[in-house]
PDB file of C-alpha atoms and ligand atoms in Angstrom:
ATOM      1  CA  MET O   1      46.401 146.543 -66.555  1.00  0.00           C
ATOM      2  CA  SER O   2      48.098 146.178 -69.932  1.00  0.00           C
ATOM      3  CA  ILE O   3      51.284 144.188 -70.228  1.00  0.00           C
ATOM      4  CA  THR O   4      54.680 145.926 -70.422  1.00  0.00           C
ATOM      5  CA  ARG O   5      56.099 145.642 -73.938  1.00  0.00           C
ATOM      6  CA  LEU O   6      59.578 144.746 -75.149  1.00  0.00           C
ATOM      7  CA  GLY O   7      60.919 146.583 -78.195  1.00  0.00           C
ATOM      8  CA  VAL O   8      63.989 144.810 -79.543  1.00  0.00           C
ATOM      9  CA  ASN O   9      66.578 147.033 -81.209  1.00  0.00           C
ATOM     10  CA  VAL O  10      68.361 145.070 -83.967  1.00  0.00           C
ATOM     11  CA  ASP O  11      70.969 147.745 -84.850  1.00  0.00           C
ATOM     12  CA  HIS O  12      73.872 145.606 -83.720  1.00  0.00           C
ATOM     13  CA  VAL O  13      72.946 142.750 -86.006  1.00  0.00           C
ATOM     14  CA  ALA O  14      73.583 145.312 -88.734  1.00  0.00           C
ATOM     15  CA  THR O  15      76.825 146.355 -86.996  1.00  0.00           C
ATOM     16  CA  VAL O  16      78.150 142.819 -87.508  1.00  0.00           C
ATOM     17  CA  ARG O  17      77.024 142.841 -91.147  1.00  0.00           C
ATOM     18  CA  GLN O  18      78.680 146.210 -91.781  1.00  0.00           C
ATOM     19  CA  ALA O  19      81.979 144.909 -90.382  1.00  0.00           C
ATOM     20  CA  ARG O  20      82.322 143.236 -93.804  1.00  0.00           C
ATOM     21  CA  ARG O  21      79.882 145.441 -95.748  1.00  0.00           C
ATOM     22  CA  GLY O  22      78.204 142.208 -96.865  1.00  0.00           C
ATOM     23  CA  ALA O  23      74.732 140.710 -96.643  1.00  0.00           C
ATOM     24  CA  GLU O  24      74.834 138.767 -93.382  1.00  0.00           C
ATOM     25  CA  PRO O  25      73.633 138.719 -90.709  1.00  0.00           C
ATOM     26  CA  ASP O  26      70.487 140.441 -91.954  1.00  0.00           C
ATOM     27  CA  PRO O  27      68.667 142.622 -89.363  1.00  0.00           C
ATOM     28  CA  VAL O  28      65.418 141.944 -91.251  1.00  0.00           C
ATOM     29  CA  THR O  29      65.735 138.209 -90.544  1.00  0.00           C
ATOM     30  CA  ALA O  30      66.748 139.020 -86.964  1.00  0.00           C
ATOM     31  CA  ALA O  31      63.612 141.111 -86.513  1.00  0.00           C
ATOM     32  CA  ALA O  32      61.410 138.193 -87.605  1.00  0.00           C
ATOM     33  CA  ILE O  33      63.188 135.832 -85.173  1.00  0.00           C
ATOM     34  CA  ALA O  34      62.848 138.406 -82.379  1.00  0.00           C
ATOM     35  CA  GLU O  35      59.110 138.684 -83.024  1.00  0.00           C
ATOM     36  CA  LEU O  36      58.694 134.904 -82.977  1.00  0.00           C
ATOM     37  CA  ALA O  37      60.565 134.828 -79.652  1.00  0.00           C
ATOM     38  CA  GLY O  38      58.219 137.346 -78.021  1.00  0.00           C
ATOM     39  CA  ALA O  39      59.287 140.860 -79.022  1.00  0.00           C
ATOM     40  CA  ASP O  40      56.352 143.263 -79.016  1.00  0.00           C
ATOM     41  CA  GLY O  41      58.060 145.712 -81.346  1.00  0.00           C
ATOM     42  CA  ILE O  42      61.162 146.212 -83.467  1.00  0.00           C
ATOM     43  CA  THR O  43      63.358 149.286 -83.187  1.00  0.00           C
ATOM     44  CA  VAL O  44      66.069 150.486 -85.566  1.00  0.00           C
ATOM     45  CA  HIS O  45      68.145 153.644 -85.509  1.00  0.00           C
ATOM     46  CA  LEU O  46      68.826 154.948 -89.005  1.00  0.00           C
ATOM     47  CA  ARG O  47      71.900 157.030 -88.245  1.00  0.00           C
ATOM     48  CA  GLU O  48      72.944 159.881 -90.500  1.00  0.00           C
ATOM     49  CA  ASP O  49      76.299 158.147 -91.161  1.00  0.00           C
ATOM     50  CA  ARG O  50      74.510 154.814 -91.920  1.00  0.00           C
ATOM     51  CA  ARG O  51      77.044 152.985 -89.751  1.00  0.00           C
ATOM     52  CA  HIS O  52      74.743 150.017 -89.126  1.00  0.00           C
ATOM     53  CA  ILE O  53      71.109 150.193 -90.267  1.00  0.00           C
ATOM     54  CA  LEU O  54      70.713 151.102 -93.954  1.00  0.00           C
ATOM     55  CA  ASP O  55      67.769 152.647 -95.808  1.00  0.00           C
ATOM     56  CA  ARG O  56      67.142 149.257 -97.415  1.00  0.00           C
ATOM     57  CA  ASP O  57      66.664 147.667 -93.972  1.00  0.00           C
ATOM     58  CA  VAL O  58      64.084 150.237 -92.953  1.00  0.00           C
ATOM     59  CA  MET O  59      62.141 149.829 -96.212  1.00  0.00           C
ATOM     60  CA  LEU O  60      62.077 146.033 -95.880  1.00  0.00           C
ATOM     61  CA  LEU O  61      61.232 146.106 -92.170  1.00  0.00           C
ATOM     62  CA  ARG O  62      58.264 148.354 -92.903  1.00  0.00           C
ATOM     63  CA  ARG O  63      56.890 145.546 -95.073  1.00  0.00           C
ATOM     64  CA  THR O  64      57.821 142.584 -92.876  1.00  0.00           C
ATOM     65  CA  VAL O  65      57.457 143.624 -89.228  1.00  0.00           C
ATOM     66  CA  GLN O  66      54.288 142.113 -87.815  1.00  0.00           C
ATOM     67  CA  THR O  67      54.305 143.892 -84.447  1.00  0.00           C
ATOM     68  CA  HIS O  68      55.218 147.576 -84.661  1.00  0.00           C
ATOM     69  CA  LEU O  69      58.174 149.359 -86.162  1.00  0.00           C
ATOM     70  CA  ASN O  70      59.833 152.115 -84.163  1.00  0.00           C
ATOM     71  CA  LEU O  71      62.219 154.239 -86.228  1.00  0.00           C
ATOM     72  CA  GLU O  72      64.775 156.051 -84.103  1.00  0.00           C
ATOM     73  CA  MET O  73      66.321 159.013 -85.835  1.00  0.00           C
ATOM     74  CA  ALA O  74      67.947 162.392 -85.460  1.00  0.00           C
ATOM     75  CA  ALA O  75      65.596 165.368 -85.389  1.00  0.00           C
ATOM     76  CA  THR O  76      66.626 166.620 -88.829  1.00  0.00           C
ATOM     77  CA  ASP O  77      64.489 167.547 -91.817  1.00  0.00           C
ATOM     78  CA  GLU O  78      66.246 164.888 -93.950  1.00  0.00           C
ATOM     79  CA  MET O  79      65.270 162.164 -91.475  1.00  0.00           C
ATOM     80  CA  VAL O  80      61.713 163.453 -91.094  1.00  0.00           C
ATOM     81  CA  ALA O  81      61.350 163.270 -94.898  1.00  0.00           C
ATOM     82  CA  ILE O  82      62.505 159.627 -94.828  1.00  0.00           C
ATOM     83  CA  ALA O  83      60.042 158.830 -92.026  1.00  0.00           C
ATOM     84  CA  MET O  84      57.210 160.403 -94.023  1.00  0.00           C
ATOM     85  CA  LYS O  85      58.055 158.019 -96.873  1.00  0.00           C
ATOM     86  CA  VAL O  86      58.468 154.890 -94.729  1.00  0.00           C
ATOM     87  CA  VAL O  87      55.605 155.648 -92.301  1.00  0.00           C
ATOM     88  CA  PRO O  88      56.767 153.555 -89.336  1.00  0.00           C
ATOM     89  CA  ASP O  89      54.298 153.076 -86.474  1.00  0.00           C
ATOM     90  CA  TYR O  90      56.488 155.159 -84.152  1.00  0.00           C
ATOM     91  CA  VAL O  91      59.285 157.631 -84.606  1.00  0.00           C
ATOM     92  CA  THR O  92      61.597 158.238 -81.667  1.00  0.00           C
ATOM     93  CA  LEU O  93      63.551 161.466 -82.080  1.00  0.00           C
ATOM     94  CA  VAL O  94      67.040 161.372 -80.568  1.00  0.00           C
ATOM     95  CA  PRO O  95      70.028 163.712 -80.508  1.00  0.00           C
ATOM     96  CA  GLU O  96      72.845 162.447 -82.698  1.00  0.00           C
ATOM     97  CA  LYS O  97      76.528 163.267 -82.907  1.00  0.00           C
ATOM     98  CA  ARG O  98      78.667 161.718 -85.588  1.00  0.00           C
ATOM     99  CA  GLN O  99      81.611 160.844 -83.338  1.00  0.00           C
ATOM    100  CA  GLU O 100      79.615 159.202 -80.530  1.00  0.00           C
ATOM    101  CA  LEU O 101      79.708 155.434 -79.985  1.00  0.00           C
ATOM    102  CA  THR O 102      76.019 155.460 -79.112  1.00  0.00           C
ATOM    103  CA  THR O 103      73.349 158.052 -78.228  1.00  0.00           C
ATOM    104  CA  GLU O 104      74.902 160.023 -75.387  1.00  0.00           C
ATOM    105  CA  GLY O 105      72.105 162.073 -73.875  1.00  0.00           C
ATOM    106  CA  GLY O 106      68.469 163.044 -74.178  1.00  0.00           C
ATOM    107  CA  LEU O 107      67.047 165.642 -76.562  1.00  0.00           C
ATOM    108  CA  ASP O 108      67.042 169.244 -75.412  1.00  0.00           C
ATOM    109  CA  VAL O 109      63.316 169.746 -75.990  1.00  0.00           C
ATOM    110  CA  VAL O 110      63.334 173.088 -74.159  1.00  0.00           C
ATOM    111  CA  LYS O 111      65.993 174.545 -76.471  1.00  0.00           C
ATOM    112  CA  TYR O 112      64.749 173.072 -79.758  1.00  0.00           C
ATOM    113  CA  LYS O 113      61.016 173.339 -79.096  1.00  0.00           C
ATOM    114  CA  ASP O 114      60.233 175.283 -82.288  1.00  0.00           C
ATOM    115  CA  LYS O 115      61.996 172.858 -84.630  1.00  0.00           C
ATOM    116  CA  LEU O 116      60.577 169.842 -82.781  1.00  0.00           C
ATOM    117  CA  THR O 117      57.035 171.252 -82.831  1.00  0.00           C
ATOM    118  CA  ARG O 118      57.226 171.573 -86.620  1.00  0.00           C
ATOM    119  CA  GLN O 119      58.647 168.044 -87.013  1.00  0.00           C
ATOM    120  CA  ILE O 120      56.074 166.466 -84.670  1.00  0.00           C
ATOM    121  CA  ASP O 121      53.318 168.210 -86.579  1.00  0.00           C
ATOM    122  CA  LEU O 122      54.569 166.798 -89.910  1.00  0.00           C
ATOM    123  CA  LEU O 123      54.910 163.279 -88.478  1.00  0.00           C
ATOM    124  CA  HIS O 124      51.406 163.473 -86.995  1.00  0.00           C
ATOM    125  CA  GLN O 125      50.054 164.464 -90.404  1.00  0.00           C
ATOM    126  CA  ALA O 126      51.441 161.131 -91.659  1.00  0.00           C
ATOM    127  CA  ASP O 127      49.728 159.316 -88.744  1.00  0.00           C
ATOM    128  CA  ILE O 128      53.016 158.477 -87.047  1.00  0.00           C
ATOM    129  CA  THR O 129      53.111 158.333 -83.250  1.00  0.00           C
ATOM    130  CA  VAL O 130      56.022 160.436 -81.954  1.00  0.00           C
ATOM    131  CA  SER O 131      58.237 159.724 -78.979  1.00  0.00           C
ATOM    132  CA  LEU O 132      61.030 161.998 -77.707  1.00  0.00           C
ATOM    133  CA  PHE O 133      64.126 160.499 -76.067  1.00  0.00           C
ATOM    134  CA  VAL O 134      64.709 162.643 -72.982  1.00  0.00           C
ATOM    135  CA  ASP O 135      66.719 162.591 -69.773  1.00  0.00           C
ATOM    136  CA  PRO O 136      64.665 162.062 -66.602  1.00  0.00           C
ATOM    137  CA  ASP O 137      64.261 165.813 -66.157  1.00  0.00           C
ATOM    138  CA  LEU O 138      60.974 167.538 -65.313  1.00  0.00           C
ATOM    139  CA  GLU O 139      61.534 170.565 -67.565  1.00  0.00           C
ATOM    140  CA  GLN O 140      62.182 168.303 -70.574  1.00  0.00           C
ATOM    141  CA  LEU O 141      59.049 166.288 -69.809  1.00  0.00           C
ATOM    142  CA  LYS O 142      56.900 169.408 -69.482  1.00  0.00           C
ATOM    143  CA  ALA O 143      58.280 170.767 -72.760  1.00  0.00           C
ATOM    144  CA  SER O 144      57.581 167.405 -74.461  1.00  0.00           C
ATOM    145  CA  ALA O 145      53.933 167.533 -73.378  1.00  0.00           C
ATOM    146  CA  ARG O 146      53.636 171.196 -74.417  1.00  0.00           C
ATOM    147  CA  ILE O 147      54.782 170.468 -77.973  1.00  0.00           C
ATOM    148  CA  LYS O 148      52.363 167.521 -78.200  1.00  0.00           C
ATOM    149  CA  ALA O 149      54.687 164.534 -78.240  1.00  0.00           C
ATOM    150  CA  ASP O 150      52.711 161.332 -77.737  1.00  0.00           C
ATOM    151  CA  TYR O 151      55.418 159.540 -75.767  1.00  0.00           C
ATOM    152  CA  VAL O 152      58.695 160.182 -74.061  1.00  0.00           C
ATOM    153  CA  GLU O 153      61.393 157.544 -73.873  1.00  0.00           C
ATOM    154  CA  ILE O 154      63.245 158.098 -70.626  1.00  0.00           C
ATOM    155  CA  HIS O 155      67.009 157.812 -71.052  1.00  0.00           C
ATOM    156  CA  THR O 156      68.149 155.154 -68.593  1.00  0.00           C
ATOM    157  CA  GLY O 157      71.862 155.463 -69.499  1.00  0.00           C
ATOM    158  CA  ALA O 158      72.972 157.452 -66.430  1.00  0.00           C
ATOM    159  CA  TYR O 159      71.290 154.881 -64.155  1.00  0.00           C
ATOM    160  CA  CYS O 160      72.904 151.996 -66.049  1.00  0.00           C
ATOM    161  CA  ASP O 161      76.377 153.569 -65.848  1.00  0.00           C
ATOM    162  CA  ALA O 162      76.103 154.567 -62.162  1.00  0.00           C
ATOM    163  CA  LYS O 163      77.544 152.505 -59.320  1.00  0.00           C
ATOM    164  CA  GLY O 164      76.534 152.072 -55.658  1.00  0.00           C
ATOM    165  CA  LYS O 165      74.562 154.908 -54.048  1.00  0.00           C
ATOM    166  CA  GLN O 166      74.601 156.958 -57.242  1.00  0.00           C
ATOM    167  CA  GLN O 167      72.600 154.208 -58.932  1.00  0.00           C
ATOM    168  CA  THR O 168      69.819 154.680 -56.351  1.00  0.00           C
ATOM    169  CA  VAL O 169      69.906 158.436 -56.989  1.00  0.00           C
ATOM    170  CA  GLU O 170      69.510 157.819 -60.731  1.00  0.00           C
ATOM    171  CA  LEU O 171      66.738 155.262 -60.154  1.00  0.00           C
ATOM    172  CA  ILE O 172      64.765 157.809 -58.109  1.00  0.00           C
ATOM    173  CA  LYS O 173      65.094 160.306 -60.989  1.00  0.00           C
ATOM    174  CA  ILE O 174      63.619 157.685 -63.324  1.00  0.00           C
ATOM    175  CA  GLU O 175      60.796 156.942 -60.887  1.00  0.00           C
ATOM    176  CA  GLU O 176      59.923 160.632 -60.642  1.00  0.00           C
ATOM    177  CA  ALA O 177      60.119 161.031 -64.421  1.00  0.00           C
ATOM    178  CA  ILE O 178      57.737 158.100 -64.997  1.00  0.00           C
ATOM    179  CA  LYS O 179      55.207 159.614 -62.581  1.00  0.00           C
ATOM    180  CA  ALA O 180      55.581 163.121 -64.032  1.00  0.00           C
ATOM    181  CA  GLY O 181      55.320 161.899 -67.624  1.00  0.00           C
ATOM    182  CA  LYS O 182      52.088 160.044 -66.912  1.00  0.00           C
ATOM    183  CA  LYS O 183      50.659 162.990 -65.019  1.00  0.00           C
ATOM    184  CA  LEU O 184      51.387 165.181 -68.047  1.00  0.00           C
ATOM    185  CA  GLY O 185      49.412 162.760 -70.219  1.00  0.00           C
ATOM    186  CA  LEU O 186      52.445 161.312 -72.011  1.00  0.00           C
ATOM    187  CA  GLY O 187      53.012 157.638 -72.744  1.00  0.00           C
ATOM    188  CA  VAL O 188      56.239 156.594 -71.033  1.00  0.00           C
ATOM    189  CA  ASN O 189      58.841 154.278 -72.563  1.00  0.00           C
ATOM    190  CA  ALA O 190      62.400 153.730 -71.349  1.00  0.00           C
ATOM    191  CA  GLY O 191      65.687 152.537 -72.708  1.00  0.00           C
ATOM    192  CA  HIS O 192      69.437 152.701 -73.216  1.00  0.00           C
ATOM    193  CA  GLY O 193      72.026 150.562 -71.491  1.00  0.00           C
ATOM    194  CA  LEU O 194      69.502 148.151 -69.997  1.00  0.00           C
ATOM    195  CA  ASN O 195      70.505 144.524 -69.458  1.00  0.00           C
ATOM    196  CA  TYR O 196      69.117 141.379 -67.830  1.00  0.00           C
ATOM    197  CA  GLN O 197      70.136 142.596 -64.351  1.00  0.00           C
ATOM    198  CA  ASN O 198      69.747 146.357 -64.227  1.00  0.00           C
ATOM    199  CA  ILE O 199      66.242 146.320 -65.741  1.00  0.00           C
ATOM    200  CA  ARG O 200      64.782 144.605 -62.657  1.00  0.00           C
ATOM    201  CA  PRO O 201      64.579 147.665 -60.335  1.00  0.00           C
ATOM    202  CA  ILE O 202      63.027 149.724 -63.150  1.00  0.00           C
ATOM    203  CA  LEU O 203      60.466 147.007 -63.852  1.00  0.00           C
ATOM    204  CA  ALA O 204      59.609 147.038 -60.149  1.00  0.00           C
ATOM    205  CA  LEU O 205      58.749 150.758 -60.378  1.00  0.00           C
ATOM    206  CA  GLY O 206      55.944 150.028 -62.853  1.00  0.00           C
ATOM    207  CA  GLY O 207      54.514 152.616 -65.223  1.00  0.00           C
ATOM    208  CA  VAL O 208      56.772 152.049 -68.241  1.00  0.00           C
ATOM    209  CA  GLU O 209      54.787 150.998 -71.334  1.00  0.00           C
ATOM    210  CA  GLU O 210      57.683 149.770 -73.447  1.00  0.00           C
ATOM    211  CA  PHE O 211      61.382 149.119 -72.963  1.00  0.00           C
ATOM    212  CA  ASN O 212      63.670 149.510 -75.967  1.00  0.00           C
ATOM    213  CA  ILE O 213      66.651 147.219 -75.590  1.00  0.00           C
ATOM    214  CA  GLY O 214      69.377 146.388 -78.085  1.00  0.00           C
ATOM    215  CA  HIS O 215      72.983 145.843 -77.113  1.00  0.00           C
ATOM    216  CA  SER O 216      72.533 143.446 -74.191  1.00  0.00           C
ATOM    217  CA  ILE O 217      70.136 141.232 -76.163  1.00  0.00           C
ATOM    218  CA  ILE O 218      72.332 141.052 -79.256  1.00  0.00           C
ATOM    219  CA  ALA O 219      75.447 140.505 -77.085  1.00  0.00           C
ATOM    220  CA  ARG O 220      73.736 137.539 -75.418  1.00  0.00           C
ATOM    221  CA  ALA O 221      72.446 136.311 -78.774  1.00  0.00           C
ATOM    222  CA  VAL O 222      76.024 135.964 -80.055  1.00  0.00           C
ATOM    223  CA  LEU O 223      76.607 133.394 -77.306  1.00  0.00           C
ATOM    224  CA  VAL O 224      73.255 131.640 -76.834  1.00  0.00           C
ATOM    225  CA  GLY O 225      71.265 132.453 -79.963  1.00  0.00           C
ATOM    226  CA  LEU O 226      68.798 135.228 -80.716  1.00  0.00           C
ATOM    227  CA  ASP O 227      65.667 133.220 -79.947  1.00  0.00           C
ATOM    228  CA  ARG O 228      66.838 132.425 -76.417  1.00  0.00           C
ATOM    229  CA  ALA O 229      68.222 135.909 -75.773  1.00  0.00           C
ATOM    230  CA  VAL O 230      64.927 137.571 -76.738  1.00  0.00           C
ATOM    231  CA  ARG O 231      62.826 134.980 -74.875  1.00  0.00           C
ATOM    232  CA  GLU O 232      64.776 135.567 -71.656  1.00  0.00           C
ATOM    233  CA  MET O 233      64.327 139.337 -71.856  1.00  0.00           C
ATOM    234  CA  ALA O 234      60.673 139.010 -72.881  1.00  0.00           C
ATOM    235  CA  GLU O 235      60.026 136.831 -69.814  1.00  0.00           C
ATOM    236  CA  LEU O 236      61.536 139.490 -67.561  1.00  0.00           C
ATOM    237  CA  VAL O 237      59.662 142.376 -69.172  1.00  0.00           C
ATOM    238  CA  HIS O 238      56.363 140.508 -69.337  1.00  0.00           C
ATOM    239  CA  GLY O 239      56.786 139.435 -65.691  1.00  0.00           C
ATOM    240  CA  ARG O 240      56.570 135.710 -66.297  1.00  0.00           C
TER     241      ARG O 240
HETATM  242  N1  PXP W 301      66.655 153.867 -76.928  1.00  0.00           N
HETATM  243  C1  PXP W 301      67.326 154.807 -77.636  1.00  0.00           C
HETATM  244  C2  PXP W 301      66.658 156.121 -77.861  1.00  0.00           C
HETATM  245  C3  PXP W 301      68.594 154.539 -78.176  1.00  0.00           C
HETATM  246  O1  PXP W 301      69.243 155.483 -78.882  1.00  0.00           O
HETATM  247  C4  PXP W 301      69.147 153.259 -77.996  1.00  0.00           C
HETATM  248  C5  PXP W 301      70.461 152.932 -78.631  1.00  0.00           C
HETATM  249  O2  PXP W 301      70.311 152.897 -80.016  1.00  0.00           O
HETATM  250  C6  PXP W 301      68.421 152.319 -77.267  1.00  0.00           C
HETATM  251  C7  PXP W 301      67.181 152.651 -76.715  1.00  0.00           C
HETATM  252  C8  PXP W 301      68.931 150.942 -77.014  1.00  0.00           C
HETATM  253  O3  PXP W 301      70.060 151.032 -76.199  1.00  0.00           O
HETATM  254  P1  PXP W 301      70.914 149.727 -75.920  1.00  0.00           P
HETATM  255  O4  PXP W 301      71.456 149.260 -77.229  1.00  0.00           O
HETATM  256  O5  PXP W 301      71.965 150.214 -74.972  1.00  0.00           O
HETATM  257  O6  PXP W 301      69.975 148.720 -75.309  1.00  0.00           O
END
């Protein structure tokens, strides 16, 4: 069985840089450190408002990332055109609202199937593997498979925010979504809100190919250093 992968999202290194609109800390340097510490992939979200990651970061990361580059972006024609220029290894399409603090929910693949079909087709023509960020919902998974997404990334946010019994309810939804996604022939990734504690029950379910984790790793890195923060998460994800 292949090893579960850790994708490290370095957006919040850029958040600190943008607090002063300066040059440091550089998410490109952070990505290299994360790879040396055991990351299996690097993820960045180029938001439409460019609040953290900038076009320059994406261009440089394309040339420097040694593992794989996953570009998260809104499902807009402007962003698809950028992806076609950059040609990351993966694109993860997400819903995006300007006022949100972070991505708030999964894509509505059922509603936007026509637009998404066209965008997936374009990205495939550029040899980019496409993942759709979706809630753990069977209809969304079925629609993702129908429009020929390669992967889904299951939104773990509701599970991470839930408390007590509700957390078990949300975990079961994730378990069912992993099984359904695989049955439909999709690769299954997961992410959003995961930290060093709440990832453990999801790891125990098995079946997730890659976890995309940002905030908790960068938050820990501020206190203990990026190398150690990535190593500790990589050990968990790799089961060592
Ligand atoms: N996956 C997706 C699709 C996201 O939008 C985000 C946040 O940018 C993440 C994973 C990472 O979430 P977090 O920063 O909470 O680990």
